[in-house]
């Protein structure tokens, strides 16, 4: 079943009116400029390189001007789990101010231009500018909620629910509406999709094929087109009130 006109309009309206979850979406223009004034000059990183590795000392944050970065962790059994995909406008790193190390590696998956900011500079802004502190903490709270909802979907709704949730997050982050449904502008292999939720390529392939047979989605040259977003939401118990900036990759 194709998406109804009402569902399409609702999806497009959410994309227009709700935030992206980037740091600039939470900071006023003035406070964002305070932050940018502390940035280093942007540096270019090539695909396949890393900003930092899991276990490295974490004394600075990273702002993405262009490109994409995959955050991934290696589990005890050697399996890699993708924690998030970061892109233009995202600030990443460890946000605590005590001495700590990175809990994930940051792999460049599309050539990037990245600026650095030392944590001490962030700490000074928090101490000296009250409005910056409030806005920054609101953004930090959102990122924590984003991580919590990913864990919730995996624990409460099993593998199918976690996969459905991942596709919904992909649609909110990279989806565009066309005549066939919501087309995901990012092309990931079944192995890469499985890395978000700890599923094998075979499990992802089997579930996607089942959903294709049910008319929930289909593939177009390796690109996923979601035809029935409501059915995916039912599979993962997606709350209708979830803010768009929370439900993203």
CSV table of C-alpha atoms in Angstrom, one decimal:
chain,number,residue,atom,x,y,z
A,1,UNK,CA,0.0,0.0,0.0
A,2,UNK,CA,1.4,3.4,-1.0
A,3,UNK,CA,1.5,6.3,1.4
A,4,UNK,CA,-1.6,8.4,1.5
A,5,UNK,CA,-1.6,12.1,0.6
A,6,UNK,CA,-2.1,12.9,4.3
A,7,UNK,CA,0.9,10.8,5.3
A,8,UNK,CA,3.1,12.4,2.7
A,9,UNK,CA,2.0,15.9,3.7
A,10,UNK,CA,2.6,15.0,7.4
A,11,UNK,CA,6.1,13.7,6.7
A,12,UNK,CA,7.0,16.8,4.6
A,13,UNK,CA,5.6,19.2,7.2
A,14,UNK,CA,7.6,17.6,10.0
A,15,UNK,CA,10.8,17.9,8.0
A,16,UNK,CA,10.0,21.6,7.4
A,17,UNK,CA,9.0,22.6,10.9
A,18,UNK,CA,11.1,20.5,13.2
A,19,UNK,CA,14.8,20.7,13.9
A,20,UNK,CA,17.6,18.6,12.6
A,21,UNK,CA,19.2,18.1,16.0
A,22,UNK,CA,22.4,19.9,15.0
A,23,UNK,CA,24.1,22.2,17.6
A,24,UNK,CA,23.1,25.3,15.6
A,25,UNK,CA,19.5,24.3,15.8
A,26,UNK,CA,19.7,24.8,19.6
A,27,UNK,CA,22.0,27.8,19.9
A,28,UNK,CA,21.0,31.3,19.0
A,29,UNK,CA,22.9,32.9,16.1
A,30,UNK,CA,24.9,34.9,18.6
A,31,UNK,CA,25.9,32.0,20.8
A,32,UNK,CA,26.7,29.8,17.8
A,33,UNK,CA,29.0,32.6,16.7
A,34,UNK,CA,30.6,32.5,20.1
A,35,UNK,CA,31.2,28.8,19.6
A,36,UNK,CA,32.6,29.2,16.0
A,37,UNK,CA,35.0,31.8,17.2
A,38,UNK,CA,36.7,29.1,19.2
A,39,UNK,CA,37.0,26.7,16.3
A,40,UNK,CA,40.4,25.9,14.7
A,41,UNK,CA,40.8,26.3,11.0
A,42,UNK,CA,39.0,23.5,9.2
A,43,UNK,CA,41.1,20.6,8.1
A,44,UNK,CA,40.3,18.1,5.3
A,45,UNK,CA,40.1,14.4,6.0
A,46,UNK,CA,39.9,11.8,3.3
A,47,UNK,CA,37.5,8.8,3.1
A,48,UNK,CA,38.9,5.9,5.1
A,49,UNK,CA,40.8,7.9,7.6
A,50,UNK,CA,39.8,8.5,11.3
A,51,UNK,CA,39.3,11.6,13.4
A,52,UNK,CA,40.0,9.6,16.5
A,53,UNK,CA,40.1,5.9,17.6
A,54,UNK,CA,38.2,4.2,20.4
A,55,UNK,CA,40.3,4.5,23.6
A,56,UNK,CA,42.1,7.7,22.5
A,57,UNK,CA,42.3,10.5,25.0
A,58,UNK,CA,39.3,12.9,24.5
A,59,UNK,CA,40.2,16.5,25.1
A,60,UNK,CA,38.4,18.2,22.2
A,61,UNK,CA,35.2,18.2,20.1
A,62,UNK,CA,34.8,18.1,16.3
A,63,UNK,CA,32.5,20.2,14.1
A,64,UNK,CA,31.7,18.9,10.6
A,65,UNK,CA,31.6,21.5,7.9
A,66,UNK,CA,31.1,18.9,5.1
A,67,UNK,CA,31.2,15.1,4.6
A,68,UNK,CA,30.1,12.2,6.7
A,69,UNK,CA,31.5,10.4,9.7
A,70,UNK,CA,30.6,7.0,11.1
A,71,UNK,CA,30.9,6.4,14.8
A,72,UNK,CA,31.5,2.7,15.6
A,73,UNK,CA,32.5,0.5,18.5
A,74,UNK,CA,34.2,-2.9,18.6
A,75,UNK,CA,32.5,-5.4,20.9
A,76,UNK,CA,34.2,-8.1,22.9
A,77,UNK,CA,33.5,-10.7,20.2
A,78,UNK,CA,35.1,-8.5,17.6
A,79,UNK,CA,31.8,-7.4,16.0
A,80,UNK,CA,31.6,-3.7,15.0
A,81,UNK,CA,28.5,-1.8,15.9
A,82,UNK,CA,27.6,1.5,14.2
A,83,UNK,CA,26.6,4.1,16.8
A,84,UNK,CA,25.6,6.9,14.5
A,85,UNK,CA,26.3,8.7,11.2
A,86,UNK,CA,27.3,12.3,11.6
A,87,UNK,CA,27.2,14.9,8.8
A,88,UNK,CA,27.4,18.6,8.1
A,89,UNK,CA,26.5,20.7,11.2
A,90,UNK,CA,27.1,17.9,13.7
A,91,UNK,CA,29.3,18.3,16.8
A,92,UNK,CA,30.9,15.1,17.9
A,93,UNK,CA,33.2,13.7,20.6
A,94,UNK,CA,32.9,13.0,24.3
A,95,UNK,CA,30.9,15.8,25.9
A,96,UNK,CA,31.9,15.2,29.6
A,97,UNK,CA,34.6,17.5,31.1
A,98,UNK,CA,36.4,15.0,33.3
A,99,UNK,CA,39.4,13.2,31.9
A,100,UNK,CA,38.1,10.4,29.7
A,101,UNK,CA,38.7,8.5,26.5
A,102,UNK,CA,36.6,8.1,23.3
A,103,UNK,CA,34.1,5.3,23.6
A,104,UNK,CA,33.9,4.9,19.8
A,105,UNK,CA,36.0,5.3,16.7
A,106,UNK,CA,35.2,8.0,14.1
A,107,UNK,CA,35.7,6.8,10.5
A,108,UNK,CA,35.5,9.2,7.6
A,109,UNK,CA,33.0,7.6,5.1
A,110,UNK,CA,32.8,10.7,2.8
A,111,UNK,CA,35.6,13.3,2.5
A,112,UNK,CA,35.2,15.7,5.3
A,113,UNK,CA,36.1,19.2,6.3
A,114,UNK,CA,36.3,19.4,10.1
A,115,UNK,CA,37.2,22.0,12.7
A,116,UNK,CA,38.3,21.3,16.3
A,117,UNK,CA,37.5,23.0,19.6
A,118,UNK,CA,39.2,22.2,22.9
A,119,UNK,CA,36.9,21.2,25.8
A,120,UNK,CA,38.4,24.0,27.9
A,121,UNK,CA,37.0,26.5,25.4
A,122,UNK,CA,33.5,25.0,25.7
A,123,UNK,CA,33.9,25.0,29.5
A,124,UNK,CA,34.8,28.7,29.5
A,125,UNK,CA,31.7,29.5,27.3
A,126,UNK,CA,29.5,27.6,29.7
A,127,UNK,CA,30.9,29.5,32.7
A,128,UNK,CA,30.8,33.0,31.2
A,129,UNK,CA,27.6,33.0,29.1
A,130,UNK,CA,24.5,32.0,30.8
A,131,UNK,CA,22.3,31.7,27.7
A,132,UNK,CA,25.0,29.6,26.0
A,133,UNK,CA,25.0,27.2,29.0
A,134,UNK,CA,21.2,26.8,28.9
A,135,UNK,CA,21.1,26.3,25.1
A,136,UNK,CA,24.0,23.9,25.1
A,137,UNK,CA,22.5,21.8,27.9
A,138,UNK,CA,19.2,21.6,26.0
A,139,UNK,CA,21.1,20.3,23.0
A,140,UNK,CA,23.1,17.8,25.1
A,141,UNK,CA,19.8,16.6,26.6
A,142,UNK,CA,18.5,15.9,23.1
A,143,UNK,CA,21.5,13.9,22.1
A,144,UNK,CA,21.1,11.8,25.3
A,145,UNK,CA,17.4,11.2,24.5
A,146,UNK,CA,18.4,10.2,20.9
A,147,UNK,CA,20.7,7.5,22.3
A,148,UNK,CA,18.1,6.3,24.8
A,149,UNK,CA,15.4,5.8,22.2
A,150,UNK,CA,17.8,3.7,20.1
A,151,UNK,CA,18.4,1.4,23.0
A,152,UNK,CA,14.7,1.3,23.8
A,153,UNK,CA,13.8,0.2,20.3
A,154,UNK,CA,16.3,-2.6,20.4
A,155,UNK,CA,15.4,-3.9,23.9
A,156,UNK,CA,11.6,-3.6,23.7
A,157,UNK,CA,10.8,-4.5,20.1
A,158,UNK,CA,13.5,-7.0,19.1
A,159,UNK,CA,15.4,-7.3,15.9
A,160,UNK,CA,12.5,-6.5,13.6
A,161,UNK,CA,11.6,-3.4,15.7
A,162,UNK,CA,15.2,-2.2,15.8
A,163,UNK,CA,15.5,-2.6,12.0
A,164,UNK,CA,12.2,-0.8,11.5
A,165,UNK,CA,13.3,2.0,13.8
A,166,UNK,CA,16.6,2.3,11.9
A,167,UNK,CA,14.8,2.7,8.6
A,168,UNK,CA,12.5,5.4,10.1
A,169,UNK,CA,15.5,7.2,11.4
A,170,UNK,CA,17.1,7.0,7.9
A,171,UNK,CA,13.9,8.4,6.4
A,172,UNK,CA,13.9,11.4,8.8
A,173,UNK,CA,17.6,12.1,8.1
A,174,UNK,CA,18.0,11.2,4.4
A,175,UNK,CA,14.5,10.7,3.1
A,176,UNK,CA,12.8,12.6,0.2
A,177,UNK,CA,9.3,12.1,-1.0
A,178,UNK,CA,8.8,11.1,-4.6
A,179,UNK,CA,5.9,9.4,-6.5
A,180,UNK,CA,6.9,6.0,-5.1
A,181,UNK,CA,7.2,6.8,-1.4
A,182,UNK,CA,10.1,8.0,0.7
A,183,UNK,CA,13.3,7.5,-1.1
A,184,UNK,CA,16.4,7.2,1.1
A,185,UNK,CA,19.2,9.4,-0.3
A,186,UNK,CA,21.8,7.3,1.4
A,187,UNK,CA,22.9,3.9,0.0
A,188,UNK,CA,23.9,1.4,2.6
A,189,UNK,CA,24.6,-2.3,2.1
A,190,UNK,CA,22.6,-4.8,4.2
A,191,UNK,CA,25.8,-5.4,6.2
A,192,UNK,CA,26.1,-1.7,7.0
A,193,UNK,CA,22.5,-1.5,8.0
A,194,UNK,CA,22.9,-4.5,10.2
A,195,UNK,CA,25.8,-2.9,12.0
A,196,UNK,CA,23.4,-0.3,13.5
A,197,UNK,CA,21.6,-3.0,15.4
A,198,UNK,CA,23.9,-6.0,15.6
A,199,UNK,CA,22.2,-8.0,12.9
A,200,UNK,CA,23.9,-10.1,10.3
A,201,UNK,CA,23.6,-9.4,6.6
A,202,UNK,CA,21.5,-12.5,6.2
A,203,UNK,CA,19.0,-11.4,8.9
A,204,UNK,CA,18.7,-7.9,7.4
A,205,UNK,CA,18.2,-9.4,3.9
A,206,UNK,CA,15.6,-11.9,5.1
A,207,UNK,CA,13.6,-9.2,7.0
A,208,UNK,CA,13.7,-6.7,4.1
A,209,UNK,CA,12.6,-9.3,1.7
A,210,UNK,CA,9.6,-10.1,3.9
A,211,UNK,CA,8.7,-6.4,4.1
A,212,UNK,CA,9.0,-6.2,0.3
A,213,UNK,CA,6.5,-9.0,-0.1
A,214,UNK,CA,4.2,-7.2,2.3
A,215,UNK,CA,4.4,-4.0,0.3
A,216,UNK,CA,6.1,-2.0,3.1
A,217,UNK,CA,9.1,-1.1,1.0
A,218,UNK,CA,11.0,-2.0,-2.1
A,219,UNK,CA,14.5,-1.6,-3.6
A,220,UNK,CA,15.6,0.5,-6.5
A,221,UNK,CA,19.2,-0.3,-7.6
A,222,UNK,CA,20.2,-0.7,-4.0
A,223,UNK,CA,18.3,2.3,-2.7
A,224,UNK,CA,15.4,1.7,-0.2
A,225,UNK,CA,12.0,3.3,-1.0
A,226,UNK,CA,9.6,3.1,2.0
A,227,UNK,CA,6.0,2.8,0.7
A,228,UNK,CA,4.2,2.3,4.1
A,229,UNK,CA,5.8,4.3,6.8
A,230,UNK,CA,2.9,3.7,9.2
A,231,UNK,CA,3.4,0.0,9.1
A,232,UNK,CA,7.1,0.4,10.0
A,233,UNK,CA,6.1,2.6,12.9
A,234,UNK,CA,3.7,-0.1,14.2
A,235,UNK,CA,6.5,-2.7,14.1
A,236,UNK,CA,8.7,-0.6,16.4
A,237,UNK,CA,5.9,1.0,18.5
A,238,UNK,CA,7.0,4.4,17.2
A,239,UNK,CA,5.3,7.1,19.3
A,240,UNK,CA,3.6,9.7,17.2
A,241,UNK,CA,4.8,12.5,19.5
A,242,UNK,CA,8.5,11.8,19.1
A,243,UNK,CA,10.3,15.0,18.0
A,244,UNK,CA,12.0,14.7,14.6
A,245,UNK,CA,15.4,15.7,16.0
A,246,UNK,CA,15.3,12.7,18.4
A,247,UNK,CA,14.4,10.2,15.7
A,248,UNK,CA,17.5,10.5,13.5
A,249,UNK,CA,20.6,8.4,12.7
